[in-house]
CSV table of C-alpha atoms and ligand atoms in Angstrom, one decimal:
chain,number,residue,atom,x,y,z
A,1,MET,CA,31.6,-7.3,-5.0
A,2,GLY,CA,28.0,-6.1,-5.8
A,3,VAL,CA,24.8,-7.3,-4.2
A,4,ILE,CA,22.3,-9.1,-6.5
A,5,LEU,CA,19.0,-9.9,-4.7
A,6,LEU,CA,15.7,-11.5,-5.8
A,7,ALA,CA,12.5,-10.3,-4.0
A,8,ILE,CA,9.2,-12.0,-3.9
A,9,GLU,CA,5.7,-10.5,-2.8
A,10,SER,CA,2.7,-12.6,-2.3
A,11,SER,CA,0.7,-11.0,0.6
A,12,CYS,CA,-2.6,-10.4,-1.1
A,13,ASP,CA,-3.6,-10.7,-4.7
A,14,GLU,CA,-0.5,-9.8,-6.7
A,15,THR,CA,2.3,-12.3,-7.4
A,16,ALA,CA,5.4,-10.2,-7.8
A,17,ALA,CA,9.1,-10.8,-8.3
A,18,ALA,CA,12.0,-8.1,-8.6
A,19,VAL,CA,15.7,-8.2,-9.2
A,20,LEU,CA,17.9,-5.6,-7.6
A,21,LYS,CA,21.6,-5.0,-8.1
A,22,ASP,CA,23.5,-2.7,-5.8
A,23,GLY,CA,20.4,-0.8,-4.8
A,24,LYS,CA,19.1,-0.5,-8.4
A,25,ILE,CA,15.9,-2.2,-9.8
A,26,LEU,CA,16.7,-4.3,-12.9
A,27,ALA,CA,13.3,-6.0,-13.2
A,28,ASN,CA,9.9,-5.7,-11.5
A,29,VAL,CA,7.3,-8.1,-12.5
A,30,VAL,CA,3.7,-8.0,-11.2
A,31,ALA,CA,1.0,-10.7,-12.1
A,32,ASN,CA,-2.5,-9.4,-11.1
A,33,GLN,CA,-5.1,-11.9,-10.2
A,34,THR,CA,-8.3,-11.1,-12.1
A,35,VAL,CA,-10.1,-14.3,-10.7
A,36,HIS,CA,-11.4,-12.1,-7.7
A,37,GLU,CA,-13.1,-9.5,-9.8
A,38,GLN,CA,-16.4,-11.7,-10.1
A,39,TYR,CA,-16.7,-11.9,-6.2
A,40,GLY,CA,-16.1,-8.2,-5.6
A,41,GLY,CA,-13.2,-8.7,-3.3
A,42,VAL,CA,-10.1,-11.0,-2.6
A,43,VAL,CA,-11.1,-14.6,-1.9
A,44,PRO,CA,-8.2,-15.8,0.3
A,45,GLU,CA,-8.3,-19.4,-1.0
A,46,LEU,CA,-8.3,-18.4,-4.6
A,47,ALA,CA,-5.4,-15.9,-4.1
A,48,SER,CA,-3.2,-18.8,-2.7
A,49,ARG,CA,-4.0,-21.0,-5.6
A,50,GLU,CA,-3.2,-18.2,-8.1
A,51,HIS,CA,0.1,-17.5,-6.2
A,52,GLN,CA,1.0,-21.2,-6.7
A,53,LYS,CA,0.3,-21.0,-10.4
A,54,ASN,CA,2.0,-17.7,-11.0
A,55,ILE,CA,5.1,-17.8,-8.8
A,56,ILE,CA,7.6,-19.6,-11.0
A,57,PRO,CA,6.7,-18.0,-14.3
A,58,VAL,CA,6.9,-14.5,-12.5
A,59,VAL,CA,10.2,-15.2,-11.0
A,60,ALA,CA,11.4,-16.7,-14.2
A,61,GLN,CA,10.4,-13.5,-16.1
A,62,ALA,CA,12.0,-11.1,-13.6
A,63,LEU,CA,15.4,-13.1,-13.9
A,64,GLN,CA,15.2,-13.0,-17.6
A,65,GLU,CA,14.4,-9.4,-17.8
A,66,ALA,CA,17.3,-8.4,-15.4
A,67,LYS,CA,19.6,-10.9,-17.4
A,68,ILE,CA,20.6,-12.6,-14.1
A,69,THR,CA,20.8,-16.3,-13.5
A,70,LYS,CA,19.9,-17.9,-10.2
A,71,SER,CA,23.5,-18.8,-9.7
A,72,GLU,CA,24.4,-15.1,-9.5
A,73,LEU,CA,21.9,-14.3,-6.8
A,74,ASN,CA,23.4,-13.2,-3.3
A,75,ALA,CA,20.1,-13.3,-1.3
A,76,VAL,CA,16.4,-13.9,-1.5
A,77,ALA,CA,14.1,-11.3,0.2
A,78,PHE,CA,10.4,-12.1,0.7
A,79,THR,CA,7.2,-10.6,2.3
A,80,ARG,CA,6.8,-12.3,5.7
A,81,GLY,CA,3.6,-10.4,6.6
A,82,PRO,CA,1.1,-8.7,7.1
A,83,GLY,CA,-1.1,-10.4,4.6
A,84,LEU,CA,-3.3,-13.3,4.0
A,85,LEU,CA,-1.8,-16.5,5.5
A,86,GLY,CA,-2.3,-18.8,2.5
A,87,ALA,CA,-0.9,-16.2,0.2
A,88,LEU,CA,2.2,-15.5,2.4
A,89,LEU,CA,2.9,-19.2,2.6
A,90,VAL,CA,3.4,-19.5,-1.1
A,91,GLY,CA,6.0,-16.7,-1.3
A,92,THR,CA,7.7,-17.7,2.0
A,93,SER,CA,8.0,-21.4,1.0
A,94,PHE,CA,9.3,-20.4,-2.5
A,95,ALA,CA,11.9,-18.1,-1.0
A,96,LYS,CA,13.0,-20.6,1.7
A,97,GLY,CA,13.4,-23.2,-0.9
A,98,LEU,CA,15.3,-21.2,-3.3
A,99,ALA,CA,17.8,-19.8,-0.6
A,100,LEU,CA,18.3,-23.3,0.6
A,101,SER,CA,19.0,-24.7,-2.7
A,102,LEU,CA,21.5,-21.8,-3.6
A,103,ASN,CA,22.9,-21.6,-0.1
A,104,ILE,CA,22.4,-17.9,0.1
A,105,PRO,CA,20.9,-15.7,2.9
A,106,LEU,CA,17.1,-15.3,3.3
A,107,VAL,CA,15.7,-11.9,4.3
A,108,GLU,CA,12.3,-11.4,5.6
A,109,VAL,CA,10.5,-8.1,4.9
A,110,ASN,CA,7.6,-6.4,6.5
A,111,HIS,CA,5.2,-5.4,3.6
A,112,MET,CA,4.1,-2.1,5.3
A,113,GLU,CA,7.7,-1.1,5.8
A,114,ALA,CA,8.5,-2.0,2.2
A,115,HIS,CA,5.7,0.4,0.9
A,116,ILE,CA,7.6,3.1,2.8
A,117,MET,CA,11.0,1.9,1.5
A,118,ALA,CA,9.6,2.4,-2.0
A,119,HIS,CA,10.8,5.9,-1.6
A,120,PHE,CA,14.4,4.7,-1.8
A,121,ILE,CA,14.2,3.2,-5.2
A,122,ASP,CA,14.5,6.4,-7.1
A,123,GLU,CA,15.7,10.0,-6.2
A,124,PRO,CA,14.8,12.0,-4.4
A,125,HIS,CA,14.8,10.2,-1.1
A,126,PRO,CA,13.4,11.7,1.9
A,127,PRO,CA,15.8,12.5,4.6
A,128,PHE,CA,15.7,10.8,8.0
A,129,PRO,CA,13.6,11.3,10.1
A,130,PHE,CA,10.5,11.8,8.1
A,131,LEU,CA,6.7,11.2,8.6
A,132,CYS,CA,4.9,8.9,6.3
A,133,LEU,CA,1.2,8.3,5.9
A,134,THR,CA,0.8,4.7,4.7
A,135,VAL,CA,-2.6,4.0,3.1
A,136,SER,CA,-3.6,0.6,1.6
A,137,GLY,CA,-6.3,-1.9,1.3
A,138,GLY,CA,-5.7,-3.2,4.8
A,139,HIS,CA,-3.9,-0.4,6.6
A,140,THR,CA,-3.9,3.2,7.4
A,141,GLN,CA,-0.8,4.3,9.5
A,142,LEU,CA,1.1,7.4,10.4
A,143,VAL,CA,4.8,6.2,10.8
A,144,ILE,CA,7.9,8.0,12.0
A,145,VAL,CA,10.7,6.7,9.9
A,146,SER,CA,14.1,7.3,11.6
A,147,ALA,CA,16.2,4.8,9.4
A,148,PRO,CA,15.6,2.3,6.7
A,149,THR,CA,15.1,-0.5,9.4
A,150,LYS,CA,13.8,1.8,12.4
A,151,MET,CA,10.1,2.8,12.1
A,152,HIS,CA,7.4,3.5,14.6
A,153,ILE,CA,3.7,3.8,14.4
A,154,ILE,CA,2.2,7.0,15.9
A,155,GLY,CA,-1.4,6.6,14.8
A,156,GLU,CA,-3.5,4.0,12.8
A,157,THR,CA,-7.1,3.1,12.0
A,158,ILE,CA,-9.1,1.8,14.8
A,159,ASP,CA,-11.4,0.0,12.3
A,160,ASP,CA,-11.4,0.0,8.5
A,161,ALA,CA,-8.6,1.0,6.2
A,162,VAL,CA,-9.0,4.0,3.9
A,163,GLY,CA,-8.5,1.6,0.8
A,164,GLU,CA,-11.4,-0.5,2.2
A,165,ALA,CA,-13.6,2.7,2.5
A,166,PHE,CA,-12.7,3.5,-1.2
A,167,ASP,CA,-13.4,-0.2,-2.4
A,168,LYS,CA,-16.6,-0.5,-0.4
A,169,THR,CA,-17.9,2.8,-1.8
A,170,ALA,CA,-17.2,1.6,-5.2
A,171,LYS,CA,-19.1,-1.6,-4.4
A,172,LEU,CA,-22.2,0.3,-3.3
A,173,LEU,CA,-22.0,2.4,-6.5
A,174,GLY,CA,-21.8,-0.9,-8.6
A,175,LEU,CA,-18.3,-0.3,-9.7
A,176,PRO,CA,-15.9,-3.4,-10.2
A,177,TYR,CA,-13.3,-4.5,-7.6
A,178,PRO,CA,-10.8,-3.0,-6.8
A,179,GLY,CA,-12.9,0.1,-6.8
A,180,GLY,CA,-10.4,2.8,-5.5
A,181,PRO,CA,-8.9,3.6,-8.9
A,182,MET,CA,-12.4,3.9,-10.4
A,183,VAL,CA,-13.7,6.2,-7.7
A,184,ASP,CA,-10.6,8.3,-8.3
A,185,ALA,CA,-11.3,8.4,-12.0
A,186,TYR,CA,-14.9,9.5,-11.7
A,187,ALA,CA,-14.0,11.9,-9.0
A,188,GLN,CA,-12.0,13.9,-11.4
A,189,LYS,CA,-15.0,14.8,-13.3
A,190,GLY,CA,-17.3,15.6,-10.3
A,191,ASN,CA,-18.0,18.3,-7.7
A,192,PRO,CA,-16.2,17.4,-4.4
A,193,ARG,CA,-18.7,19.7,-2.4
A,194,ALA,CA,-21.9,18.3,-3.9
A,195,PHE,CA,-22.7,15.9,-1.2
A,196,PRO,CA,-21.2,16.7,2.2
A,197,PHE,CA,-20.3,13.9,4.6
A,198,THR,CA,-19.5,14.4,8.3
A,199,LYS,CA,-16.0,13.4,9.3
A,200,PRO,CA,-15.4,11.4,12.4
A,201,ASN,CA,-14.3,12.9,15.6
A,202,ILE,CA,-11.4,10.7,16.9
A,203,GLU,CA,-9.0,12.1,19.5
A,204,GLY,CA,-5.3,11.8,18.9
A,205,LEU,CA,-3.6,10.6,15.7
A,206,ASN,CA,-5.8,7.5,15.2
A,207,PHE,CA,-8.2,7.2,12.3
A,208,SER,CA,-11.7,5.8,11.9
A,209,PHE,CA,-13.5,5.0,8.5
A,210,SER,CA,-16.3,2.7,9.5
A,211,GLY,CA,-18.8,5.6,10.3
A,212,VAL,CA,-18.2,7.4,7.0
A,213,LYS,CA,-18.7,4.0,5.2
A,214,THR,CA,-22.1,3.7,7.0
A,215,ALA,CA,-23.1,7.3,6.2
A,216,ILE,CA,-22.4,6.7,2.6
A,217,LEU,CA,-24.5,3.6,2.6
A,218,TYR,CA,-27.6,5.4,4.3
A,219,PHE,CA,-27.1,8.4,2.1
A,220,LEU,CA,-27.4,6.3,-1.1
A,221,ARG,CA,-30.4,4.2,0.3
A,222,ALA,CA,-32.3,7.4,1.1
A,223,GLN,CA,-31.6,8.9,-2.3
A,224,LEU,CA,-32.3,5.7,-4.2
A,225,LYS,CA,-35.8,5.6,-2.5
A,226,ASP,CA,-36.7,8.9,-4.2
A,227,ASN,CA,-34.9,8.4,-7.4
A,228,PRO,CA,-33.8,4.9,-8.7
A,229,ASP,CA,-31.5,6.6,-11.2
A,230,PHE,CA,-29.7,8.6,-8.4
A,231,ILE,CA,-26.4,6.8,-8.7
A,232,THR,CA,-26.2,6.8,-12.6
A,233,GLU,CA,-27.2,10.5,-12.7
A,234,ASN,CA,-24.8,11.4,-10.0
A,235,LEU,CA,-21.8,9.1,-10.1
A,236,ALA,CA,-19.1,11.8,-10.6
A,237,ASP,CA,-20.3,14.0,-7.9
A,238,ILE,CA,-20.8,11.1,-5.4
A,239,CYS,CA,-17.3,9.9,-6.2
A,240,ALA,CA,-15.8,13.4,-5.8
A,241,SER,CA,-17.7,14.1,-2.6
A,242,VAL,CA,-16.6,10.7,-1.0
A,243,GLN,CA,-12.9,11.1,-2.1
A,244,HIS,CA,-12.9,14.7,-0.8
A,245,THR,CA,-14.2,13.4,2.7
A,246,LEU,CA,-11.7,10.5,2.9
A,247,VAL,CA,-8.8,12.7,1.7
A,248,SER,CA,-9.7,15.4,4.1
A,249,ILE,CA,-9.7,12.9,7.1
A,250,LEU,CA,-6.3,11.8,6.1
A,251,LEU,CA,-4.9,15.4,5.8
A,252,ASP,CA,-6.3,16.6,9.1
A,253,LYS,CA,-4.5,14.0,11.0
A,254,LEU,CA,-1.3,14.2,8.9
A,255,LYS,CA,-1.1,17.9,9.8
A,256,GLN,CA,-1.8,17.2,13.5
A,257,ALA,CA,1.1,14.6,13.4
A,258,ALA,CA,3.5,16.9,11.5
A,259,GLN,CA,2.8,19.7,14.1
A,260,GLN,CA,3.0,17.4,17.0
A,261,TYR,CA,6.4,15.7,15.9
A,262,GLN,CA,7.8,18.9,14.5
A,263,CYS,CA,8.2,17.1,11.1
A,264,ARG,CA,8.4,19.0,7.7
A,265,HIS,CA,9.4,16.1,5.5
A,266,ILE,CA,6.2,14.2,4.7
A,267,ALA,CA,5.7,11.2,2.5
A,268,ILE,CA,2.7,9.0,1.6
A,269,ALA,CA,3.0,5.3,0.5
A,270,GLY,CA,0.8,2.3,-0.2
A,271,GLY,CA,-1.9,1.7,-2.9
A,272,VAL,CA,-4.2,4.7,-2.0
A,273,SER,CA,-1.0,7.0,-2.5
A,274,ALA,CA,-1.8,6.6,-6.1
A,275,ASN,CA,-5.2,8.6,-5.5
A,276,SER,CA,-5.1,11.8,-7.5
A,277,GLY,CA,-7.0,13.7,-4.8
A,278,LEU,CA,-4.6,12.8,-2.1
A,279,ARG,CA,-1.5,13.5,-4.2
A,280,GLN,CA,-3.1,17.1,-5.1
A,281,ALA,CA,-3.9,17.6,-1.3
A,282,LEU,CA,-0.1,16.9,-0.5
A,283,GLU,CA,1.0,19.3,-3.0
A,284,THR,CA,-1.3,21.9,-1.7
A,285,ALA,CA,-0.2,21.2,1.9
A,286,ALA,CA,3.5,21.6,0.7
A,287,GLN,CA,2.5,25.3,-0.1
A,288,THR,CA,0.3,26.0,2.9
A,289,GLU,CA,2.2,24.2,5.6
A,290,GLY,CA,5.8,24.6,4.3
A,291,TRP,CA,6.3,20.9,3.9
A,292,GLN,CA,8.7,19.1,1.7
A,293,VAL,CA,6.5,16.3,0.3
A,294,TYR,CA,7.4,13.0,-1.3
A,295,LEU,CA,5.0,11.1,-3.6
A,296,PRO,CA,6.0,7.7,-4.7
A,297,ALA,CA,6.0,6.8,-8.5
A,298,PHE,CA,2.8,5.2,-9.6
A,299,GLU,CA,4.3,1.8,-10.4
A,300,TYR,CA,5.5,1.6,-6.8
A,301,CYS,CA,2.2,2.6,-5.0
A,302,THR,CA,0.4,-0.5,-5.2
A,303,ASP,CA,1.8,-4.0,-4.3
A,304,ASN,CA,4.9,-4.8,-6.1
A,305,ALA,CA,8.2,-6.7,-5.4
A,306,ALA,CA,10.6,-3.7,-6.2
A,307,MET,CA,9.7,-2.2,-2.7
A,308,ILE,CA,10.4,-5.7,-1.0
A,309,ALA,CA,13.8,-5.8,-2.9
A,310,ILE,CA,14.9,-2.2,-1.7
A,311,ALA,CA,13.6,-3.0,2.1
A,312,GLY,CA,15.4,-6.4,1.8
A,313,TYR,CA,18.6,-4.7,0.4
A,314,HIS,CA,18.9,-2.5,3.5
A,315,LYS,CA,18.4,-5.4,5.8
A,316,TYR,CA,20.9,-7.4,3.7
A,317,LEU,CA,23.5,-4.6,4.3
A,318,ALA,CA,22.7,-4.7,8.0
A,319,GLN,CA,23.3,-8.4,7.9
A,320,ASP,CA,19.8,-9.0,9.1
A,321,PHE,CA,19.1,-12.4,7.9
A,322,SER,CA,16.3,-14.8,8.6
A,323,SER,CA,16.4,-18.6,9.7
A,324,GLN,CA,15.1,-21.4,7.6
A,325,ALA,CA,12.7,-22.1,10.4
A,326,ILE,CA,10.8,-18.8,9.7
A,327,SER,CA,7.0,-18.9,9.0
A,328,PRO,CA,4.7,-16.2,7.7
A,329,MET,CA,3.2,-13.6,10.2
A,330,PRO,CA,-0.1,-12.5,8.9
A,331,ARG,CA,-0.4,-9.6,11.5
A,332,MET,CA,3.3,-8.7,11.5
A,333,PRO,CA,3.4,-5.3,13.3
A,334,ILE,CA,5.4,-2.2,13.1
A,335,PRO,CA,6.3,-1.2,16.7
A,336,THR,CA,4.5,1.7,18.2
A,337,LEU,CA,6.4,4.7,19.6
B,401,KG4,O1,-1.0,-1.4,-1.2
B,401,KG4,P1,-2.1,-2.1,-2.0
B,401,KG4,O2,-1.8,-2.4,-3.3
B,401,KG4,O3,-2.4,-3.5,-1.3
B,401,KG4,C1,-2.4,-3.6,0.1
B,401,KG4,O4,-1.4,-3.7,0.6
B,401,KG4,O5,-3.6,-3.5,0.6
B,401,KG4,O6,-3.3,-1.2,-1.8
B,401,KG4,C2,-4.6,-1.6,-2.4
B,401,KG4,C3,-5.6,-0.5,-2.2
B,401,KG4,C4,-7.0,-0.9,-2.6
B,401,KG4,O7,-7.9,-0.5,-1.6
B,401,KG4,C5,-7.2,0.0,-4.0
B,401,KG4,O8,-8.5,0.2,-4.1
B,401,KG4,C6,-6.5,1.2,-3.4
B,401,KG4,O9,-5.2,0.8,-2.8
B,401,KG4,N1,-6.1,2.1,-4.6
B,401,KG4,C7,-6.7,3.3,-4.6
B,401,KG4,C8,-6.1,3.9,-5.9
B,401,KG4,N2,-5.3,2.9,-6.5
B,401,KG4,C9,-5.3,1.9,-5.5
B,401,KG4,N3,-7.6,3.9,-4.0
B,401,KG4,C10,-7.9,5.2,-4.3
B,401,KG4,N4,-7.4,5.8,-5.5
B,401,KG4,C11,-6.5,5.2,-6.3
B,401,KG4,N5,-6.1,5.8,-7.5
B,402,ZN,ZN1,0.4,-3.3,0.1
C-alpha cells in the first residue's frame, strides 16, 4: 500500500503545506506573510498570528489540489525546529491535533535537514555521501550528508547568516524586505569589481559575515557624506560588489571543505541557493574543480513544505515517529562531526 503524507512548515514567515504520495509531491502550497514588509524584517509575534490565520486554509488547499481527503493520510510531518518558537508552535500543535484525530503517526522534521532533502524531490539526486552548503536567512552551514537521516555539520557561521548579510545590505540601500532577491536582481546589471570589500580571515571551515556587514555600512556612510545620491547613482554596482564578496566567501570555504573531505559531489540548499551569483559560481567551480554540482529547483530553495514532506517521508520509511508529547525546538541542531 502506498504512503500518503501531509507536511506542515511554519518555522518563520511562510505558512506552507504539501501532500506527498509514494515519494512524489502532489501539492505544494505556500502562503507568504506580507505583514512584515512595513517593519523591514520578520516580527515574531505577527508571524505566529499570521500562521494561525493561514494554517487551515493552506492545508485545505493542499489537500484539494492533491485530490486527497484527510482520511486517506498515513502520516503528518511537521517542522519541529529550528525557527521562531511562536511560529513553530502553530504548525506543531496543528500537526499533533490532526495526527491524534486521525490516529496516524506524527513525524518531526529538522528544517535545515529538510532544505538539503529538497534535492530528493526531483531527479537527479546527489549520491551519498555528498557535501552541502546550506544558506538561509538564519543559517550558513557546511554539511556532510551520509544518508537521508544522517547529516553532520563540519562548518558554520560564528555570527550572522549569509541571508542576513544580504537582507541587511538591502535595508541599508533602502530596498524592501526580504532584500536578498532584490540585491540579486540589481547585481545582475552591475560591475562586481566596482567596490572591493575585504573578506574575513577565519580559520577552518567556519564563516563570519558580521565584519563584511559593518564594512558595507561604513563604506556607504563615507560615500554618502561626499555624495548624497551615491546609492541611487551606483545601486547596481554596489549590489554586484556585495554579492560578489558574499559569494566568494562561501565558495572559498566550500572549496576548502571539498578538498579536506575529498568530496566531488557538491550541493547547495536554502533560500540563498536561489541567488544567481552563487548558482553561477557553482557552475564555474564544477568546471575548474571537477565537481558534480546539484542546484535545487527555485521553488524548493526558499521555505516550503515539499521539503518537509520528502524529509518526513524518509523518516516515515525508517519508522522514526514522534510522540504526542513533543514540543517545538527553536534551536534544533544538526550534530557536528
Ligand atoms: O530558507 P529561507 O527561505 O528561510 C530561512 O530558513 O531562513 O531563506 C530566506 C533567505 C532570506 O535571507 C532571503 O533574502 C534569502 O534567503 N534569499 C536570497 C535570494 N532569495 C532568497 N538571497 C540572495 N539572493 C536571492 N536570490
Ligand atoms: Zn528555511
